[in-house]
Amino acid sequence: MDINIIKEVREKQPLVHHITNEVVMNFSANGLLAFGGSPIMAHAEEEVEDVSRLADGVLLNIGTLTEKQVNAMITAGQAANEAGVPVVVDPVGAPATKFRSKSIQTILERVKPSLIKGNAGELAHLIGEEVETKGVESTGTGNEKSIAERVAQTYETTAVVTGKMDVVSDGTETRTNSTGHPLLAKVTGTGCLLGSILAACMSATGSSVTKIHTALEFFGAAAEYAASQEEVQGSGTFTPRFLDALAMDPDQWRGDEQ
Amino acid sequence: MDINIIKEVREKQPLVHHITNEVVMNFSANGLLAFGGSPIMAHAEEEVEDVSRLADGVLLNIGTLTEKQVNAMITAGQAANEAGVPVVVDPVGAPATKFRSKSIQTILERVKPSLIKGNAGELAHLIGEEVETKGVESTGTGNEKSIAERVAQTYETTAVVTGKMDVVSDGTETRTNSTGHPLLAKVTGTGCLLGSILAACMSATGSSVTKIHTALEFFGAAAEYAASQEEVQGSGTFTPRFLDALAMDPDQWRGDEQ
Amino acid sequence: MDINIIKEVREKQPLVHHITNEVVMNFSANGLLAFGGSPIMAHAEEEVEDVSRLADGVLLNIGTLTEKQVNAMITAGQAANEAGVPVVVDPVGAPATKFRSKSIQTILERVKPSLIKGNAGELAHLIGEEVETKGVESTGTGNEKSIAERVAQTYETTAVVTGKMDVVSDGTETRTNSTGHPLLAKVTGTGCLLGSILAACMSATGSSVTKIHTALEFFGAAAEYAASQEEVQGSGTFTPRFLDALAMDPDQWRGDEQ
């Protein structure tokens, strides 16, 4: 983990424009604030262009997509592309319905993503493959590395496949991360929040793979620390401590463990 | 409480498709995850049919209804009816406005519910009666049993009237539950989350009255356990512990009390 | 702090109709419930008039505004004006985009607010001035008093400028408040929740400046108390304790400190 990337992000407090799903808006905003970023959420087509131009990063998450949102995402994404603002795309549940599948294709044809993140099923779907899923959740597979690499190559971007082992690839360099905790899967929107944090980290200097790898490692390690607190007995008591951990330095996590 | 019903649901991890109100989406998702179900939220008319067919249960909650949502609920409900997927209807605030009253009637004319749940005022409204309410909250009445029975008979379904004493009736068999805690009324969306959990439990085997009675008893007892924790000093500290309790076995609650 | 105002509000449990942003709906509802009010959220144009007439206060918050919401806010606000129900307007992020700026002007031309609350940048914008902002957050300025007074005079209302020092003014009488804690800025929607609580307090008897000053002092002091709890290590663990504190009497805060 390159702690200087985290420090740089916290210094900058990057403004991340979210067009994200309604389930996670509050949690993503609180998680990004804790981490050190600055969330803004706006999805009216009348204003998304203005907001994206203001922002240091744009997150497009299709978790509760509507037709109107597809248009707003394209408008926001194109404005960001023009202004040189990084765009992170999270194709939540893309394989689950024809509407999501078609919409994400439309978005990716019109907007150039700086990063695509999702689980194995979602990213495999973007390259025309199928992985067993349950609702919007993806079950394990052995091909995460290959999926990440091929998504990165196909879309000329950086790709992150999340799971028990996370993979980040720009199509050439590929790295994995194994920090994390099972409670993350018991709290809705942790994957969506990760997208917000990745968008914030894209605004730091350095190579995408390095920045994103650090963010993945940090996020999972924060979850491990939170889950290790003795007050934590389930997903309910885990969540406040996870938010606290996102605001800490890794040194603090280790200090508390002693 | 028939703990085997809870175990069966947790084994199955039923996917519950929510078209629910925006206030509670996050809390309902986290509560259902804790309990052992699998939430999916989607309300675009373009995809609700696909999602309902995938699901093990569908929850229609009119808490922040719009005209578009009425159509999406009918589409989702009819797809579920065709596919044999149970549909739970929560007529939140039905007596509060003409729009909600008319919309819930339209939904119930077009969709066959497996379960209707709400407070006394909401369910009384569905059979043309009035009970004193404050906003979307219903104040007590002595007719909960009669209301549940008549709603069940009128709509040929199972009905749950929630309150200090909960009642479940299929029109023939009627049971009551008195577990619960006043803090539940101080956390927004606990009634909505109960709807999600009832939808999950409808996917278990056995009679509706038995399954729902167990779910009601479990839900209230989880609240009692959470409220009894010494760290709990109000609705804020209650909520994380309630989510934790929803993931536990009743044995664990009793163990901790010793 | 005039504790009788808080007591009167808790006795009355005022129903506050929210048309607010999607990010904070859940938190605002829980915070208002904790404080002692009764939230209702509805934004469909078909029902907002009915709901506003039922309510003891109406809150219009433009945090995730859409064109549809502008119309719903005007309908709700006009119904409240006719029925003599206080209307609180929170122009979240008004200077950030042309759409928000134009929309809030339209709303304020058609609806007579009882109270306008926002940070210095938002309120300055309403009188045609500019203050440096970052996204929807306003950075400090030295003109809070003057801004509050001039907004109050221009819109013939009571105005609150929130910040490190809060100011409330009806254009003649101006008071300041310095309770509060930096963690409030790390939890999304604390300013929005303050709007809900101010709307609830507007339903009490007495002068607006007195009622609002008490509410501001209470809110900030609740945050100070919550932040002082030894379990609090960041925004995550702060939030449940802040909700608890909102339900307490100031005596309880002091008791715990001993």
PDB file of C-alpha atoms in Angstrom, chain B residues 28-178:
ATOM      1  CA  SER B  28     -34.484  -2.531   4.257  1.00  0.00           C
ATOM      2  CA  ALA B  29     -31.594  -3.898   2.228  1.00  0.00           C
ATOM      3  CA  ASN B  30     -29.308  -4.081   5.254  1.00  0.00           C
ATOM      4  CA  GLY B  31     -31.986  -5.590   7.470  1.00  0.00           C
ATOM      5  CA  LEU B  32     -32.890  -8.248   4.932  1.00  0.00           C
ATOM      6  CA  LEU B  33     -29.216  -9.064   4.364  1.00  0.00           C
ATOM      7  CA  ALA B  34     -28.733  -9.418   8.114  1.00  0.00           C
ATOM      8  CA  PHE B  35     -31.761 -11.686   8.413  1.00  0.00           C
ATOM      9  CA  GLY B  36     -30.423 -13.919   5.671  1.00  0.00           C
ATOM     10  CA  GLY B  37     -32.288 -12.855   2.549  1.00  0.00           C
ATOM     11  CA  SER B  38     -30.976 -11.233  -0.599  1.00  0.00           C
ATOM     12  CA  PRO B  39     -32.408  -7.847  -1.589  1.00  0.00           C
ATOM     13  CA  ILE B  40     -32.706  -6.487  -5.100  1.00  0.00           C
ATOM     14  CA  MET B  41     -34.195  -3.061  -5.786  1.00  0.00           C
ATOM     15  CA  ALA B  42     -35.340  -2.026  -9.245  1.00  0.00           C
ATOM     16  CA  HIS B  43     -38.256   0.150 -10.257  1.00  0.00           C
ATOM     17  CA  ALA B  44     -37.740   1.048 -13.909  1.00  0.00           C
ATOM     18  CA  GLU B  45     -40.697  -0.255 -15.846  1.00  0.00           C
ATOM     19  CA  GLU B  46     -38.256  -1.540 -18.465  1.00  0.00           C
ATOM     20  CA  GLU B  47     -36.819  -4.122 -16.079  1.00  0.00           C
ATOM     21  CA  VAL B  48     -39.240  -4.869 -13.244  1.00  0.00           C
ATOM     22  CA  GLU B  49     -40.774  -7.810 -15.092  1.00  0.00           C
ATOM     23  CA  ASP B  50     -37.363  -9.449 -15.580  1.00  0.00           C
ATOM     24  CA  VAL B  51     -36.449  -8.891 -11.948  1.00  0.00           C
ATOM     25  CA  SER B  52     -39.728 -10.190 -10.520  1.00  0.00           C
ATOM     26  CA  ARG B  53     -39.414 -13.408 -12.505  1.00  0.00           C
ATOM     27  CA  LEU B  54     -35.909 -13.934 -11.063  1.00  0.00           C
ATOM     28  CA  ALA B  55     -37.083 -13.337  -7.519  1.00  0.00           C
ATOM     29  CA  ASP B  56     -38.331 -15.573  -4.713  1.00  0.00           C
ATOM     30  CA  GLY B  57     -40.593 -12.814  -3.459  1.00  0.00           C
ATOM     31  CA  VAL B  58     -41.781  -9.355  -4.487  1.00  0.00           C
ATOM     32  CA  LEU B  59     -42.428  -6.474  -2.097  1.00  0.00           C
ATOM     33  CA  LEU B  60     -44.583  -3.539  -3.187  1.00  0.00           C
ATOM     34  CA  ASN B  61     -44.445  -0.641  -0.707  1.00  0.00           C
ATOM     35  CA  ILE B  62     -46.181   2.633  -1.590  1.00  0.00           C
ATOM     36  CA  GLY B  63     -44.378   4.869   0.924  1.00  0.00           C
ATOM     37  CA  THR B  64     -43.109   7.418  -1.615  1.00  0.00           C
ATOM     38  CA  LEU B  65     -45.356   6.543  -4.503  1.00  0.00           C
ATOM     39  CA  THR B  66     -45.319   8.208  -7.914  1.00  0.00           C
ATOM     40  CA  GLU B  67     -47.538   7.590 -10.927  1.00  0.00           C
ATOM     41  CA  LYS B  68     -44.636   5.815 -12.648  1.00  0.00           C
ATOM     42  CA  GLN B  69     -44.172   3.523  -9.666  1.00  0.00           C
ATOM     43  CA  VAL B  70     -47.827   2.485  -9.732  1.00  0.00           C
ATOM     44  CA  ASN B  71     -47.315   1.185 -13.248  1.00  0.00           C
ATOM     45  CA  ALA B  72     -44.047  -0.505 -12.329  1.00  0.00           C
ATOM     46  CA  MET B  73     -45.710  -2.170  -9.336  1.00  0.00           C
ATOM     47  CA  ILE B  74     -48.534  -3.523 -11.474  1.00  0.00           C
ATOM     48  CA  THR B  75     -46.100  -4.846 -14.076  1.00  0.00           C
ATOM     49  CA  ALA B  76     -43.890  -6.435 -11.415  1.00  0.00           C
ATOM     50  CA  GLY B  77     -46.830  -7.836  -9.465  1.00  0.00           C
ATOM     51  CA  GLN B  78     -48.458  -9.370 -12.515  1.00  0.00           C
ATOM     52  CA  ALA B  79     -45.178 -10.970 -13.617  1.00  0.00           C
ATOM     53  CA  ALA B  80     -44.815 -12.408 -10.118  1.00  0.00           C
ATOM     54  CA  ASN B  81     -48.403 -13.683 -10.141  1.00  0.00           C
ATOM     55  CA  GLU B  82     -47.780 -15.454 -13.458  1.00  0.00           C
ATOM     56  CA  ALA B  83     -44.506 -16.947 -12.255  1.00  0.00           C
ATOM     57  CA  GLY B  84     -45.961 -18.071  -8.918  1.00  0.00           C
ATOM     58  CA  VAL B  85     -43.721 -15.718  -6.935  1.00  0.00           C
ATOM     59  CA  PRO B  86     -45.300 -14.460  -3.681  1.00  0.00           C
ATOM     60  CA  VAL B  87     -46.234 -10.779  -3.607  1.00  0.00           C
ATOM     61  CA  VAL B  88     -46.311  -8.767  -0.375  1.00  0.00           C
ATOM     62  CA  VAL B  89     -48.166  -5.438  -0.457  1.00  0.00           C
ATOM     63  CA  ASP B  90     -47.496  -2.699   2.130  1.00  0.00           C
ATOM     64  CA  PRO B  91     -50.051   0.114   1.709  1.00  0.00           C
ATOM     65  CA  VAL B  92     -47.990   2.729   3.606  1.00  0.00           C
ATOM     66  CA  GLY B  93     -50.055   5.799   4.398  1.00  0.00           C
ATOM     67  CA  ALA B  94     -52.964   4.647   2.216  1.00  0.00           C
ATOM     68  CA  PRO B  95     -55.541   6.718   4.133  1.00  0.00           C
ATOM     69  CA  ALA B  96     -53.345   9.852   4.083  1.00  0.00           C
ATOM     70  CA  THR B  97     -54.029  11.059   0.533  1.00  0.00           C
ATOM     71  CA  LYS B  98     -56.506  10.478  -2.284  1.00  0.00           C
ATOM     72  CA  PHE B  99     -53.597   9.572  -4.577  1.00  0.00           C
ATOM     73  CA  ARG B 100     -52.367   6.766  -2.328  1.00  0.00           C
ATOM     74  CA  SER B 101     -55.882   5.520  -1.683  1.00  0.00           C
ATOM     75  CA  LYS B 102     -56.740   5.362  -5.368  1.00  0.00           C
ATOM     76  CA  SER B 103     -53.356   3.897  -6.346  1.00  0.00           C
ATOM     77  CA  ILE B 104     -53.449   1.066  -3.841  1.00  0.00           C
ATOM     78  CA  GLN B 105     -56.942   0.162  -5.033  1.00  0.00           C
ATOM     79  CA  THR B 106     -55.706   0.044  -8.618  1.00  0.00           C
ATOM     80  CA  ILE B 107     -52.754  -2.124  -7.622  1.00  0.00           C
ATOM     81  CA  LEU B 108     -54.937  -4.539  -5.650  1.00  0.00           C
ATOM     82  CA  GLU B 109     -57.401  -4.838  -8.548  1.00  0.00           C
ATOM     83  CA  ARG B 110     -54.621  -5.868 -10.924  1.00  0.00           C
ATOM     84  CA  VAL B 111     -52.229  -7.795  -8.688  1.00  0.00           C
ATOM     85  CA  LYS B 112     -53.102 -10.741  -6.432  1.00  0.00           C
ATOM     86  CA  PRO B 113     -51.230 -10.325  -3.150  1.00  0.00           C
ATOM     87  CA  SER B 114     -49.982 -13.295  -1.134  1.00  0.00           C
ATOM     88  CA  LEU B 115     -49.802 -11.049   1.891  1.00  0.00           C
ATOM     89  CA  ILE B 116     -50.988  -7.564   2.795  1.00  0.00           C
ATOM     90  CA  LYS B 117     -49.291  -5.953   5.762  1.00  0.00           C
ATOM     91  CA  GLY B 118     -49.773  -2.584   7.404  1.00  0.00           C
ATOM     92  CA  ASN B 119     -50.930  -0.844  10.535  1.00  0.00           C
ATOM     93  CA  ALA B 120     -54.581  -0.832  11.609  1.00  0.00           C
ATOM     94  CA  GLY B 121     -55.381   2.428   9.843  1.00  0.00           C
ATOM     95  CA  GLU B 122     -53.887   1.289   6.554  1.00  0.00           C
ATOM     96  CA  LEU B 123     -55.599  -2.083   6.537  1.00  0.00           C
ATOM     97  CA  ALA B 124     -58.935  -0.696   7.748  1.00  0.00           C
ATOM     98  CA  HIS B 125     -58.784   1.735   4.831  1.00  0.00           C
ATOM     99  CA  LEU B 126     -58.597  -1.182   2.400  1.00  0.00           C
ATOM    100  CA  ILE B 127     -62.009  -2.383   3.618  1.00  0.00           C
ATOM    101  CA  GLY B 128     -63.519   1.094   3.597  1.00  0.00           C
ATOM    102  CA  GLU B 129     -63.145   1.900   7.278  1.00  0.00           C
ATOM    103  CA  GLU B 130     -61.425   4.717   9.087  1.00  0.00           C
ATOM    104  CA  VAL B 131     -59.082   4.601  12.052  1.00  0.00           C
ATOM    105  CA  GLU B 132     -57.435   7.684  13.536  1.00  0.00           C
ATOM    106  CA  THR B 133     -53.971   8.235  12.087  1.00  0.00           C
ATOM    107  CA  LYS B 134     -51.141  10.724  12.393  1.00  0.00           C
ATOM    108  CA  GLY B 135     -49.317  11.121   9.092  1.00  0.00           C
ATOM    109  CA  VAL B 136     -48.419   7.618   8.006  1.00  0.00           C
ATOM    110  CA  GLU B 137     -48.526   6.335  11.585  1.00  0.00           C
ATOM    111  CA  SER B 138     -51.620   4.636  12.974  1.00  0.00           C
ATOM    112  CA  THR B 139     -52.672   5.004  16.561  1.00  0.00           C
ATOM    113  CA  GLY B 140     -54.082   2.038  18.489  1.00  0.00           C
ATOM    114  CA  THR B 141     -57.537   0.526  18.071  1.00  0.00           C
ATOM    115  CA  GLY B 142     -59.222  -2.484  19.572  1.00  0.00           C
ATOM    116  CA  ASN B 143     -60.252  -4.031  16.265  1.00  0.00           C
ATOM    117  CA  GLU B 144     -56.959  -5.334  14.926  1.00  0.00           C
ATOM    118  CA  LYS B 145     -58.174  -8.940  14.801  1.00  0.00           C
ATOM    119  CA  SER B 146     -61.365  -8.110  13.003  1.00  0.00           C
ATOM    120  CA  ILE B 147     -59.523  -5.858  10.539  1.00  0.00           C
ATOM    121  CA  ALA B 148     -56.961  -8.557   9.720  1.00  0.00           C
ATOM    122  CA  GLU B 149     -59.670 -11.177   9.229  1.00  0.00           C
ATOM    123  CA  ARG B 150     -61.788  -9.024   6.997  1.00  0.00           C
ATOM    124  CA  VAL B 151     -58.860  -7.865   4.856  1.00  0.00           C
ATOM    125  CA  ALA B 152     -57.821 -11.507   4.447  1.00  0.00           C
ATOM    126  CA  GLN B 153     -61.351 -12.486   3.446  1.00  0.00           C
ATOM    127  CA  THR B 154     -61.976  -9.525   1.145  1.00  0.00           C
ATOM    128  CA  TYR B 155     -58.707  -9.917  -0.759  1.00  0.00           C
ATOM    129  CA  GLU B 156     -58.497 -13.735  -0.416  1.00  0.00           C
ATOM    130  CA  THR B 157     -55.042 -13.390   1.040  1.00  0.00           C
ATOM    131  CA  THR B 158     -53.145 -13.410   4.320  1.00  0.00           C
ATOM    132  CA  ALA B 159     -53.243 -10.142   6.239  1.00  0.00           C
ATOM    133  CA  VAL B 160     -50.990  -8.738   8.931  1.00  0.00           C
ATOM    134  CA  VAL B 161     -51.977  -5.826  11.136  1.00  0.00           C
ATOM    135  CA  THR B 162     -48.903  -4.505  12.936  1.00  0.00           C
ATOM    136  CA  GLY B 163     -48.987  -2.655  16.228  1.00  0.00           C
ATOM    137  CA  LYS B 164     -48.369  -3.168  19.911  1.00  0.00           C
ATOM    138  CA  MET B 165     -50.080  -6.493  19.270  1.00  0.00           C
ATOM    139  CA  ASP B 166     -49.541  -7.865  15.769  1.00  0.00           C
ATOM    140  CA  VAL B 167     -52.261  -9.968  14.157  1.00  0.00           C
ATOM    141  CA  VAL B 168     -51.916 -12.369  11.248  1.00  0.00           C
ATOM    142  CA  SER B 169     -54.953 -13.961   9.647  1.00  0.00           C
ATOM    143  CA  ASP B 170     -55.761 -15.909   6.521  1.00  0.00           C
ATOM    144  CA  GLY B 171     -59.456 -15.284   7.146  1.00  0.00           C
ATOM    145  CA  THR B 172     -59.890 -18.583   8.956  1.00  0.00           C
ATOM    146  CA  GLU B 173     -56.935 -18.956  11.283  1.00  0.00           C
ATOM    147  CA  THR B 174     -55.883 -15.895  13.260  1.00  0.00           C
ATOM    148  CA  ARG B 175     -52.845 -15.542  15.524  1.00  0.00           C
ATOM    149  CA  THR B 176     -51.398 -12.697  17.531  1.00  0.00           C
ATOM    150  CA  ASN B 177     -47.891 -11.673  18.531  1.00  0.00           C
ATOM    151  CA  SER B 178     -46.782  -9.411  21.328  1.00  0.00           C
TER     152      SER B 178
END
